[in-house]
Tab-separated table of C-alpha atoms in Angstrom:
chain	number	residue	atom	x	y	z
A	30	UNK	CA	26.040	41.752	14.856
A	31	UNK	CA	23.843	39.984	12.288
A	32	UNK	CA	20.580	38.494	13.500
A	33	UNK	CA	18.705	35.533	12.036
A	34	UNK	CA	15.961	33.306	13.382
A	35	UNK	CA	18.169	30.224	13.043
A	36	UNK	CA	21.958	30.022	13.009
A	37	UNK	CA	23.273	26.686	11.767
A	38	UNK	CA	26.890	25.785	12.521
A	39	UNK	CA	28.007	23.254	9.924
A	40	UNK	CA	27.017	23.039	6.265
A	41	UNK	CA	26.872	19.295	5.733
A	42	UNK	CA	23.694	17.375	4.848
A	43	UNK	CA	22.169	17.982	8.286
A	44	UNK	CA	22.903	21.702	8.238
A	45	UNK	CA	21.600	22.166	4.709
A	46	UNK	CA	18.333	20.387	5.468
A	47	UNK	CA	17.606	22.080	8.787
A	48	UNK	CA	18.288	25.512	7.271
A	49	UNK	CA	16.202	24.739	4.197
A	50	UNK	CA	13.270	23.528	6.264
A	51	UNK	CA	13.484	26.516	8.577
A	52	UNK	CA	13.296	28.915	5.630
A	53	UNK	CA	10.372	26.984	4.143
A	54	UNK	CA	8.512	27.483	7.417
A	55	UNK	CA	8.958	31.257	7.161
A	56	UNK	CA	12.036	31.722	9.348
A	57	UNK	CA	15.355	33.273	8.340
A	58	UNK	CA	18.483	31.113	8.462
A	59	UNK	CA	22.240	31.334	8.024
A	60	UNK	CA	24.726	28.478	7.606
A	61	UNK	CA	28.261	28.783	8.962
A	62	UNK	CA	30.847	26.568	7.258
A	63	UNK	CA	34.656	26.649	7.366
A	64	UNK	CA	35.169	23.893	4.815
A	65	UNK	CA	33.137	22.850	1.776
A	66	UNK	CA	29.353	23.126	1.863
A	67	UNK	CA	28.018	19.588	1.560
A	68	UNK	CA	30.150	18.123	4.306
A	69	UNK	CA	32.007	14.857	4.734
A	70	UNK	CA	29.371	12.721	3.024
A	71	UNK	CA	29.486	14.606	-0.259
A	72	UNK	CA	33.232	14.650	-0.742
A	73	UNK	CA	35.007	12.157	1.542
A	74	UNK	CA	32.572	9.472	2.660
A	75	UNK	CA	29.228	8.124	1.391
A	76	UNK	CA	29.204	9.538	-2.137
A	77	UNK	CA	32.801	8.812	-3.198
A	78	UNK	CA	32.857	5.419	-1.473
A	79	UNK	CA	29.776	4.171	-3.309
A	80	UNK	CA	31.100	5.667	-6.547
A	81	UNK	CA	34.267	3.610	-6.056
A	82	UNK	CA	32.372	0.441	-5.130
A	83	UNK	CA	29.674	0.488	-7.819
A	84	UNK	CA	31.858	-0.378	-10.873
A	85	UNK	CA	33.185	-3.579	-9.321
A	86	UNK	CA	29.682	-4.540	-8.200
A	87	UNK	CA	28.304	-3.923	-11.706
A	88	UNK	CA	31.053	-6.050	-13.232
A	89	UNK	CA	30.395	-8.831	-10.728
A	90	UNK	CA	26.658	-8.710	-11.468
A	91	UNK	CA	27.257	-9.086	-15.196
A	92	UNK	CA	29.644	-11.975	-14.613
A	93	UNK	CA	27.077	-13.716	-12.407
A	94	UNK	CA	24.734	-14.352	-15.358
A	95	UNK	CA	25.613	-16.858	-18.064
A	96	UNK	CA	25.435	-15.193	-21.454
A	97	UNK	CA	26.485	-11.854	-20.017
A	98	UNK	CA	29.545	-13.334	-18.339
A	99	UNK	CA	31.187	-14.060	-21.671
A	100	UNK	CA	30.895	-10.404	-22.690
A	101	UNK	CA	32.875	-9.199	-19.669
A	102	UNK	CA	36.467	-10.033	-20.435
A	103	UNK	CA	38.470	-7.104	-19.092
A	104	UNK	CA	39.378	-5.973	-15.598
A	105	UNK	CA	38.264	-2.675	-14.127
A	106	UNK	CA	39.982	0.466	-15.354
A	107	UNK	CA	41.126	2.157	-12.107
A	108	UNK	CA	41.733	5.527	-13.742
A	109	UNK	CA	38.195	5.650	-15.130
A	110	UNK	CA	36.695	4.459	-11.838
A	111	UNK	CA	38.461	7.236	-9.930
A	112	UNK	CA	37.574	9.795	-12.601
A	113	UNK	CA	33.897	8.823	-12.304
A	114	UNK	CA	34.167	9.228	-8.521
A	115	UNK	CA	35.588	12.709	-9.032
A	116	UNK	CA	32.664	13.672	-11.263
A	117	UNK	CA	30.326	12.995	-8.368
A	118	UNK	CA	32.406	14.829	-5.783
A	119	UNK	CA	33.729	17.651	-7.955
A	120	UNK	CA	36.994	17.077	-6.106
A	121	UNK	CA	35.658	19.167	-3.252
A	122	UNK	CA	34.283	22.051	-5.310
A	123	UNK	CA	31.179	23.173	-3.419
A	124	UNK	CA	29.947	25.755	-5.928
A	125	UNK	CA	26.774	23.811	-6.680
A	126	UNK	CA	25.925	23.308	-3.007
A	127	UNK	CA	26.622	26.942	-2.163
A	128	UNK	CA	24.442	28.048	-5.069
A	129	UNK	CA	21.642	25.843	-3.731
A	130	UNK	CA	21.797	27.627	-0.369
A	131	UNK	CA	21.589	30.983	-2.117
A	132	UNK	CA	18.667	29.880	-4.274
A	133	UNK	CA	16.825	28.622	-1.207
A	134	UNK	CA	17.177	31.965	0.525
A	135	UNK	CA	19.734	30.757	3.044
A	136	UNK	CA	22.687	33.006	3.924
A	137	UNK	CA	26.162	31.466	3.940
A	138	UNK	CA	28.963	32.717	6.168
A	139	UNK	CA	32.320	31.083	5.560
A	140	UNK	CA	34.562	30.629	8.576
A	141	UNK	CA	34.958	28.724	11.830
A	142	UNK	CA	31.903	29.078	14.055
A	143	UNK	CA	32.061	28.946	17.860
A	144	UNK	CA	29.358	29.430	20.460
A	145	UNK	CA	29.837	32.673	22.390
A	146	UNK	CA	27.065	32.426	24.949
A	147	UNK	CA	23.319	32.005	24.633
A	148	UNK	CA	22.066	32.386	21.032
A	149	UNK	CA	25.398	33.846	19.869
A	150	UNK	CA	27.928	32.442	17.394
A	151	UNK	CA	31.284	34.027	16.589
A	152	UNK	CA	32.649	33.250	13.130
A	153	UNK	CA	36.378	33.589	12.483
A	154	UNK	CA	37.095	34.023	8.786
A	155	UNK	CA	40.218	32.824	6.990
A	156	UNK	CA	41.641	36.359	7.181
A	157	UNK	CA	41.232	36.422	10.964
A	158	UNK	CA	38.266	38.785	11.011
A	159	UNK	CA	35.504	37.880	13.461
A	160	UNK	CA	31.794	38.267	12.779
A	161	UNK	CA	29.112	37.758	15.413
A	162	UNK	CA	25.763	36.149	14.588
A	163	UNK	CA	22.749	36.190	16.863
A	164	UNK	CA	19.874	33.712	16.745
A	165	UNK	CA	16.362	34.878	17.633
A	166	UNK	CA	15.072	31.323	17.894
A	167	UNK	CA	17.775	28.681	17.722
A	168	UNK	CA	21.391	27.748	17.191
A	169	UNK	CA	21.737	24.339	15.576
A	170	UNK	CA	25.065	22.497	15.830
A	171	UNK	CA	25.692	20.280	12.800
A	172	UNK	CA	29.474	19.904	12.996
A	173	UNK	CA	29.527	16.125	12.645
A	174	UNK	CA	32.483	13.949	13.530
A	175	UNK	CA	36.084	13.384	12.532
A	176	UNK	CA	38.194	10.209	12.289
A	177	UNK	CA	39.710	8.878	15.499
A	178	UNK	CA	43.127	7.229	15.347
A	179	UNK	CA	43.892	4.062	17.332
A	180	UNK	CA	46.731	4.176	19.900
A	181	UNK	CA	49.411	2.860	17.546
A	182	UNK	CA	52.930	4.189	18.060
A	183	UNK	CA	54.093	6.235	15.087
A	184	UNK	CA	50.770	6.145	13.273
A	185	UNK	CA	50.451	9.928	13.334
A	186	UNK	CA	53.856	10.315	11.665
A	187	UNK	CA	53.448	8.120	8.578
A	188	UNK	CA	50.774	10.081	6.712
A	189	UNK	CA	48.095	7.606	7.724
A	190	UNK	CA	44.929	7.386	5.662
A	191	UNK	CA	41.514	7.907	7.195
A	192	UNK	CA	38.244	7.791	5.259
A	193	UNK	CA	39.239	11.156	3.764
A	194	UNK	CA	42.361	9.909	1.987
A	195	UNK	CA	40.830	6.495	1.228
A	196	UNK	CA	37.988	8.085	-0.736
A	197	UNK	CA	40.019	10.794	-2.497
A	198	UNK	CA	43.352	9.126	-3.379
A	199	UNK	CA	44.381	9.519	-7.021
A	200	UNK	CA	46.288	6.232	-7.400
A	201	UNK	CA	45.894	2.619	-6.315
A	202	UNK	CA	48.432	1.626	-3.650
A	203	UNK	CA	50.186	-1.664	-4.404
A	204	UNK	CA	49.804	-2.797	-0.779
A	205	UNK	CA	47.262	-1.456	1.708
A	206	UNK	CA	46.882	-2.357	5.394
A	207	UNK	CA	43.487	-1.541	6.881
A	208	UNK	CA	43.113	-1.278	10.655
A	209	UNK	CA	39.526	-1.965	11.704
A	210	UNK	CA	36.601	-4.272	11.103
A	211	UNK	CA	33.627	-1.933	10.771
A	212	UNK	CA	31.745	-0.467	7.835
A	213	UNK	CA	34.458	1.890	6.552
A	214	UNK	CA	37.139	-0.784	6.861
A	215	UNK	CA	35.069	-3.368	4.997
A	216	UNK	CA	33.917	-1.021	2.228
A	217	UNK	CA	37.356	0.438	1.585
A	218	UNK	CA	38.989	-2.990	1.644
A	219	UNK	CA	36.448	-4.042	-0.981
A	220	UNK	CA	36.969	-0.945	-3.119
A	221	UNK	CA	40.764	-0.899	-3.188
A	222	UNK	CA	41.101	-4.654	-3.596
A	223	UNK	CA	38.699	-4.477	-6.555
A	224	UNK	CA	40.940	-1.813	-8.085
A	225	UNK	CA	44.003	-4.030	-7.786
A	226	UNK	CA	45.568	-3.313	-4.396
A	227	UNK	CA	46.828	-6.120	-2.193
A	228	UNK	CA	44.832	-5.596	1.014
A	229	UNK	CA	45.371	-6.895	4.542
A	230	UNK	CA	42.704	-6.273	7.188
A	231	UNK	CA	43.798	-6.161	10.844
A	232	UNK	CA	40.753	-6.824	13.031
A	233	UNK	CA	41.066	-6.604	16.799
A	234	UNK	CA	37.871	-8.619	17.321
A	235	UNK	CA	37.081	-12.134	16.153
A	236	UNK	CA	34.504	-11.022	13.588
A	237	UNK	CA	33.633	-8.198	11.205
A	238	UNK	CA	30.686	-5.849	11.821
A	239	UNK	CA	30.392	-6.963	15.436
A	240	UNK	CA	27.331	-4.809	16.166
A	241	UNK	CA	25.339	-6.590	13.466
A	242	UNK	CA	23.695	-9.998	13.301
A	243	UNK	CA	26.451	-12.642	13.015
A	244	UNK	CA	25.321	-13.608	9.499
A	245	UNK	CA	26.296	-10.148	8.204
A	246	UNK	CA	29.892	-10.360	9.385
A	247	UNK	CA	30.174	-13.950	8.223
A	248	UNK	CA	28.986	-13.154	4.708
A	249	UNK	CA	31.243	-10.098	4.384
A	250	UNK	CA	34.189	-12.155	5.632
A	251	UNK	CA	33.522	-14.748	2.943
A	252	UNK	CA	33.124	-12.068	0.293
A	253	UNK	CA	36.344	-10.261	1.188
A	254	UNK	CA	38.240	-13.536	1.305
A	255	UNK	CA	36.897	-14.488	-2.131
A	256	UNK	CA	38.157	-11.133	-3.426
A	257	UNK	CA	41.615	-11.946	-2.109
A	258	UNK	CA	41.643	-9.727	0.977
A	259	UNK	CA	43.742	-11.208	3.751
A	260	UNK	CA	41.874	-10.928	7.066
A	261	UNK	CA	43.701	-11.359	10.371
A	262	UNK	CA	41.322	-11.639	13.322
A	263	UNK	CA	42.367	-11.014	16.910
A	264	UNK	CA	45.354	-8.941	15.795
A	265	UNK	CA	46.148	-5.312	16.580
A	266	UNK	CA	48.752	-2.968	15.167
A	267	UNK	CA	51.151	-1.678	17.827
A	268	UNK	CA	53.732	0.285	15.839
A	269	UNK	CA	54.089	1.883	12.387
A	270	UNK	CA	57.028	3.553	10.670
A	271	UNK	CA	57.662	4.851	7.147
A	272	UNK	CA	61.038	4.388	5.520
A	273	UNK	CA	62.264	7.792	4.351
A	274	UNK	CA	64.074	6.268	1.370
A	275	UNK	CA	61.659	3.675	-0.013
A	276	UNK	CA	58.512	5.393	1.414
A	277	UNK	CA	57.175	1.978	2.413
A	278	UNK	CA	55.503	1.514	5.782
A	279	UNK	CA	56.216	-1.298	8.231
A	280	UNK	CA	53.337	-2.179	10.552
A	281	UNK	CA	54.186	-4.286	13.597
A	282	UNK	CA	51.414	-6.273	15.248
A	283	UNK	CA	50.887	-7.630	18.742
A	284	UNK	CA	51.493	-11.200	17.590
A	285	UNK	CA	55.070	-10.377	16.615
A	286	UNK	CA	54.669	-10.092	12.849
A	287	UNK	CA	55.578	-7.174	10.600
A	288	UNK	CA	53.718	-6.123	7.468
A	289	UNK	CA	55.298	-4.004	4.752
A	290	UNK	CA	52.871	-1.860	2.764
A	291	UNK	CA	52.553	1.383	0.862
A	292	UNK	CA	49.670	2.934	2.794
A	293	UNK	CA	47.826	2.342	6.067
A	294	UNK	CA	44.128	3.101	6.500
A	295	UNK	CA	42.882	3.601	10.070
A	296	UNK	CA	39.138	2.946	10.273
A	297	UNK	CA	38.373	2.395	13.947
A	298	UNK	CA	35.746	4.976	14.782
A	299	UNK	CA	35.004	8.679	14.992
A	300	UNK	CA	34.845	11.436	17.594
A	301	UNK	CA	32.628	14.540	17.776
A	302	UNK	CA	33.932	17.680	16.124
A	303	UNK	CA	33.263	19.831	19.190
A	304	UNK	CA	36.734	20.497	20.644
A	305	UNK	CA	36.806	24.099	19.387
A	306	UNK	CA	33.111	24.877	19.350
A	307	UNK	CA	32.906	27.146	22.395
A	308	UNK	CA	30.841	24.669	24.379
A	309	UNK	CA	32.288	26.004	27.631
A	310	UNK	CA	30.511	29.312	26.981
A	311	UNK	CA	27.187	27.557	27.572
A	312	UNK	CA	28.309	25.250	30.368
A	313	UNK	CA	29.196	22.182	28.286
A	314	UNK	CA	32.420	20.195	28.057
A	315	UNK	CA	34.628	20.811	25.036
A	316	UNK	CA	35.141	17.785	22.820
A	317	UNK	CA	32.084	15.919	24.052
A	318	UNK	CA	28.994	14.537	22.356
A	319	UNK	CA	25.778	16.547	22.554
A	320	UNK	CA	22.904	14.399	23.900
A	321	UNK	CA	19.491	15.497	22.660
A	322	UNK	CA	15.805	14.677	22.973
A	323	UNK	CA	13.609	13.602	20.052
A	324	UNK	CA	13.368	17.195	18.785
A	325	UNK	CA	17.195	17.350	18.770
A	326	UNK	CA	17.196	19.928	21.546
A	327	UNK	CA	20.391	19.688	23.631
A	328	UNK	CA	19.116	18.442	26.974
A	329	UNK	CA	21.970	19.807	29.103
A	330	UNK	CA	21.228	23.452	28.209
A	331	UNK	CA	18.207	25.259	29.562
A	332	UNK	CA	15.710	26.815	27.201
A	333	UNK	CA	14.628	25.846	23.706
A	334	UNK	CA	17.457	27.506	21.799
A	335	UNK	CA	20.354	25.001	21.385
A	336	UNK	CA	19.967	21.989	19.121
A	337	UNK	CA	22.371	19.362	17.760
A	338	UNK	CA	21.613	17.401	14.602
A	339	UNK	CA	23.446	14.531	12.947
A	340	UNK	CA	26.527	12.597	13.992
A	341	UNK	CA	27.445	15.088	16.712
A	342	UNK	CA	24.539	13.923	18.899
A	343	UNK	CA	25.544	10.233	18.521
A	344	UNK	CA	21.974	8.965	18.127
A	345	UNK	CA	22.333	7.468	14.655
A	346	UNK	CA	25.548	8.543	12.883
A	347	UNK	CA	24.361	8.083	9.314
A	348	UNK	CA	23.693	10.700	6.639
A	349	UNK	CA	20.096	9.688	6.005
A	350	UNK	CA	19.330	9.784	9.724
A	351	UNK	CA	21.002	13.206	10.016
A	352	UNK	CA	18.632	14.498	7.339
A	353	UNK	CA	15.682	12.893	9.121
A	354	UNK	CA	16.686	14.555	12.389
A	355	UNK	CA	17.141	17.848	10.554
A	356	UNK	CA	13.575	17.727	9.262
A	357	UNK	CA	12.275	17.040	12.761
A	358	UNK	CA	14.495	19.699	14.329
A	359	UNK	CA	13.374	22.406	11.908
A	360	UNK	CA	9.736	21.493	12.528
A	361	UNK	CA	10.275	21.722	16.297
A	362	UNK	CA	11.929	25.138	15.991
A	363	UNK	CA	9.049	26.402	13.847
A	364	UNK	CA	6.454	25.067	16.290
A	365	UNK	CA	8.141	26.709	19.247
A	366	UNK	CA	8.626	29.948	17.311
A	367	UNK	CA	4.853	29.956	16.833
A	368	UNK	CA	4.331	29.556	20.576
A	369	UNK	CA	3.380	25.904	20.492
A	370	UNK	CA	5.093	23.372	22.815
A	371	UNK	CA	6.364	20.756	20.288
A	372	UNK	CA	6.330	17.995	22.880
A	373	UNK	CA	7.889	14.598	22.249
A	374	UNK	CA	6.552	11.092	22.599
A	375	UNK	CA	4.324	10.850	19.552
A	376	UNK	CA	4.724	10.609	15.808
A	377	UNK	CA	4.633	14.317	15.127
A	378	UNK	CA	6.727	15.845	12.365
A	379	UNK	CA	9.023	17.363	15.005
A	380	UNK	CA	9.841	14.073	16.771
A	381	UNK	CA	12.777	12.072	15.391
A	382	UNK	CA	11.779	9.014	17.371
A	383	UNK	CA	12.686	6.547	14.601
A	384	UNK	CA	16.310	7.208	15.505
A	385	UNK	CA	15.828	4.994	18.549
A	386	UNK	CA	14.835	1.656	17.035
A	387	UNK	CA	14.304	1.924	13.274
A	388	UNK	CA	17.660	2.979	11.819
A	389	UNK	CA	18.355	1.504	8.351
A	390	UNK	CA	21.967	0.780	7.451
A	391	UNK	CA	23.403	-0.154	4.060
A	392	UNK	CA	26.915	-1.477	3.427
A	393	UNK	CA	28.065	-1.759	-0.186
A	394	UNK	CA	30.512	-4.609	0.189
A	395	UNK	CA	30.334	-7.812	-1.854
A	396	UNK	CA	27.927	-9.165	-0.845
A	397	UNK	CA	25.936	-6.144	0.224
A	398	UNK	CA	24.548	-6.202	3.747
A	399	UNK	CA	21.722	-4.140	5.163
A	400	UNK	CA	19.818	-3.945	8.407
A	401	UNK	CA	17.157	-1.990	10.232
A	402	UNK	CA	15.882	-2.077	13.781
A	403	UNK	CA	17.154	-4.349	16.528
A	404	UNK	CA	19.330	-7.428	16.320
A	405	UNK	CA	18.004	-10.494	18.095
A	406	UNK	CA	20.552	-9.994	20.863
A	407	UNK	CA	19.726	-6.305	21.332
A	408	UNK	CA	16.002	-7.062	21.437
A	409	UNK	CA	16.457	-9.717	24.106
A	410	UNK	CA	18.698	-7.412	26.137
A	411	UNK	CA	15.917	-4.813	25.935
A	412	UNK	CA	13.549	-7.303	27.532
A	413	UNK	CA	11.480	-7.958	24.414
A	414	UNK	CA	10.045	-11.453	23.995
A	415	UNK	CA	11.292	-12.164	20.492
A	416	UNK	CA	11.417	-14.957	17.984
A	417	UNK	CA	13.848	-14.928	15.070
A	418	UNK	CA	13.311	-16.610	11.722
A	419	UNK	CA	15.896	-17.015	8.965
A	420	UNK	CA	15.806	-17.942	5.307
A	421	UNK	CA	18.333	-18.384	2.523
A	422	UNK	CA	17.488	-15.803	-0.139
A	423	UNK	CA	19.167	-18.026	-2.752
A	424	UNK	CA	16.153	-20.358	-2.495
A	425	UNK	CA	13.782	-17.677	-3.822
A	426	UNK	CA	13.020	-18.078	-7.529
A	427	UNK	CA	13.649	-14.407	-8.247
A	428	UNK	CA	17.113	-14.637	-6.698
A	429	UNK	CA	18.066	-17.626	-8.824
A	430	UNK	CA	16.979	-15.718	-11.928
A	431	UNK	CA	18.827	-12.593	-10.829
A	432	UNK	CA	22.210	-14.336	-10.606
A	433	UNK	CA	23.421	-17.860	-11.311
A	434	UNK	CA	25.484	-17.849	-8.132
A	435	UNK	CA	23.179	-15.748	-5.951
A	436	UNK	CA	23.959	-16.123	-2.268
A	437	UNK	CA	22.059	-14.272	0.418
A	438	UNK	CA	20.660	-14.561	3.912
A	439	UNK	CA	17.602	-13.014	5.577
A	440	UNK	CA	16.842	-12.783	9.278
A	441	UNK	CA	13.688	-11.367	10.814
A	442	UNK	CA	13.284	-10.501	14.516
A	443	UNK	CA	9.671	-10.505	15.693
A	444	UNK	CA	8.201	-9.092	18.900
A	445	UNK	CA	5.984	-12.006	19.939
A	446	UNK	CA	3.908	-9.927	22.326
A	447	UNK	CA	2.840	-7.337	19.740
A	448	UNK	CA	3.161	-9.531	16.649
A	449	UNK	CA	5.301	-7.001	14.768
A	450	UNK	CA	8.745	-6.937	13.182
A	451	UNK	CA	11.388	-5.148	15.275
A	452	UNK	CA	14.514	-6.065	13.303
A	453	UNK	CA	15.680	-7.320	9.933
A	454	UNK	CA	19.075	-8.137	8.419
A	455	UNK	CA	19.674	-9.003	4.768
A	456	UNK	CA	22.793	-10.027	2.878
A	457	UNK	CA	23.383	-10.573	-0.829
A	458	UNK	CA	22.877	-8.711	-4.112
A	459	UNK	CA	20.282	-5.923	-3.819
A	460	UNK	CA	20.160	-6.234	-0.015
A	461	UNK	CA	20.541	-2.470	0.296
A	462	UNK	CA	17.513	-1.910	-1.947
A	463	UNK	CA	15.379	-4.549	-0.226
A	464	UNK	CA	15.792	-3.223	3.305
A	465	UNK	CA	13.305	-0.354	2.969
A	466	UNK	CA	10.399	-2.800	3.057
A	467	UNK	CA	11.525	-3.826	6.529
A	468	UNK	CA	11.911	-0.177	7.541
A	469	UNK	CA	8.291	0.513	6.598
A	470	UNK	CA	7.105	-2.583	8.486
A	471	UNK	CA	8.996	-1.586	11.636
A	472	UNK	CA	8.133	2.124	11.661
A	473	UNK	CA	4.511	1.370	10.808
A	474	UNK	CA	4.339	-1.411	13.413
A	475	UNK	CA	2.488	-3.485	10.829
A	476	UNK	CA	1.034	-6.660	12.399
A	477	UNK	CA	2.344	-9.826	10.742
A	478	UNK	CA	-1.206	-10.909	9.924
A	479	UNK	CA	-1.604	-7.720	7.894
A	480	UNK	CA	1.887	-7.914	6.401
A	481	UNK	CA	0.909	-11.341	5.078
A	482	UNK	CA	-1.474	-9.606	2.664
A	483	UNK	CA	1.312	-7.488	1.142
A	484	UNK	CA	1.923	-9.885	-1.739
A	485	UNK	CA	5.372	-9.681	-3.404
A	486	UNK	CA	5.448	-9.932	-7.186
A	487	UNK	CA	6.723	-13.098	-8.861
A	488	UNK	CA	9.491	-13.689	-9.775
A	489	UNK	CA	11.298	-11.085	-7.682
A	490	UNK	CA	13.844	-11.295	-4.892
A	491	UNK	CA	11.240	-9.599	-2.687
A	492	UNK	CA	9.461	-12.943	-2.429
A	493	UNK	CA	11.844	-13.580	0.436
A	494	UNK	CA	9.270	-11.722	2.544
A	495	UNK	CA	6.670	-14.377	1.797
A	496	UNK	CA	9.172	-17.107	2.682
A	497	UNK	CA	10.082	-15.436	5.972
A	498	UNK	CA	6.439	-15.156	6.978
A	499	UNK	CA	5.891	-18.792	6.034
A	500	UNK	CA	8.946	-19.728	8.111
A	501	UNK	CA	7.351	-17.851	10.991
A	502	UNK	CA	4.236	-19.973	10.592
A	503	UNK	CA	1.747	-17.818	8.744
C-alpha cells in the first residue's frame, strides 16, 4: 500500500490543478489516470474544437474588411486545418502532460482507479495487477463526464460520433447529421460545415442554446443558416441504420422524413463517469453525480476526506470552472490538513462560490456568443428585482471599424436593489474576449455608479459598456 496526502482519481485539467496546488502547499500527491493525462478537454473537446473553428473565423474576419477581403480568394484547406488541430492535441500523446506532473513532484499511477472504502483507492493496471493507494488527507474525484446517447433505435450500432469522433476525425464527411441544439452541436456544425460538409441539425426544441438569453440562440441560428447549415426545429431522430454496402446512414425522424448521410453526431448531453468508481464502498450510488459544498467536499460522505472537482459534481461543467474549483479544493485540503476549519460562505481562497452565479461561457460559433451570470429569466425566477438593458454592438464606432458587416448584441441584467450587474450576454465578433469585463463586474459586485467611471478606450468594441450604462440611464 502506497500512502500520499492526496490521491487524485482522474488526470484531466481538474486533477492536474488540484494535485499541483496540493504539492505547492507542502502536501504529497498522486494522480491516477487510465487514459491520457490532460483529459477530454486537451484531446477531444475544448482544444481541438477551437483549433478546428479558428481558421474559418480568421478567414471570415479578413473577408469582413474591405481591402483585406480582396486578398482572401481561396477556400479553407481542410487537410491543413486538421493537421494544425493535431499539432495542438498531439493526437492523444500525453508525454508532455505526464512530464509536467513529474516535474511538479506529482506521482502518476496509470490504471483504472476505484474507491475501496474510506481514504483508499484501488488501481487496476492494464496488465490486471492491482495497486492500493491510501490518502492521509483526501481523495479527490476528478473523473469528469462522458457523452450520453439519445434514445434513438439503432444509434449504438452505426458507429455514431460523439464529441470524441467529431473533434478527432481525419476526413471531412460529405454529409453530417447532428442531433442536438446545445454548445457542442452548434460548434461542431459550424466547424464541419466550414470545412465543406453538408450539415443538417436536428433540434428537438424550438430554439438553439435554450438555457441562454434568446438573443444568443437567435444569432447562432442566423449564423449557421448563413453558413448553409440546414436546421430543423421541433424534430427528433427515432431510428438510424447504416447500409453495410454503401456505408451510408439513414436517419428517420418523428415527422416521417428520412435523411441519408455519411456520419451522425449525437450531442445531447453528458453523464457522470462514476459507474465503475466504487462509490458503493462509501455508501454512494454508482453512476450518480457527486454533490459538493463550496470547498468541493462531497456532502453525502462524513468527514473531510472525499472531494469531487469538475464536471463530475455538476456545478459548472466547464474546463475553466473545473480549474477554479481545483484551486479552491486544494486550498481547503491544505487548510484542514493544518487543523484549520476552512469554512464556506465567504470569499476565501478555498471557497469556489463563483460557481453558483458567475460562470463565464464562451461558444466559438459564427457569430461567437458568450455569457456570464444569470439570464433575465433565471434572475426573476430567483426572486431578484431586475431590469434588463440591451444594445446593438454594431452601433459602437469600434465595432464598425473592426468589421464592415459587424453584427452583435449585448444584454445586461441588473439587480435593481443592489445596483449591480448579475448577468451579461454578448454576441458577435470578439464576444468571447469581451465577456471577462462582465465577469469582473459580477464577481466584484461593482456598483453601476462606480462602473461608470471605468472608461473604455476609443475606438474599441468595449465602448459597448458605456452604451449599456447610458441605456440604463447613467
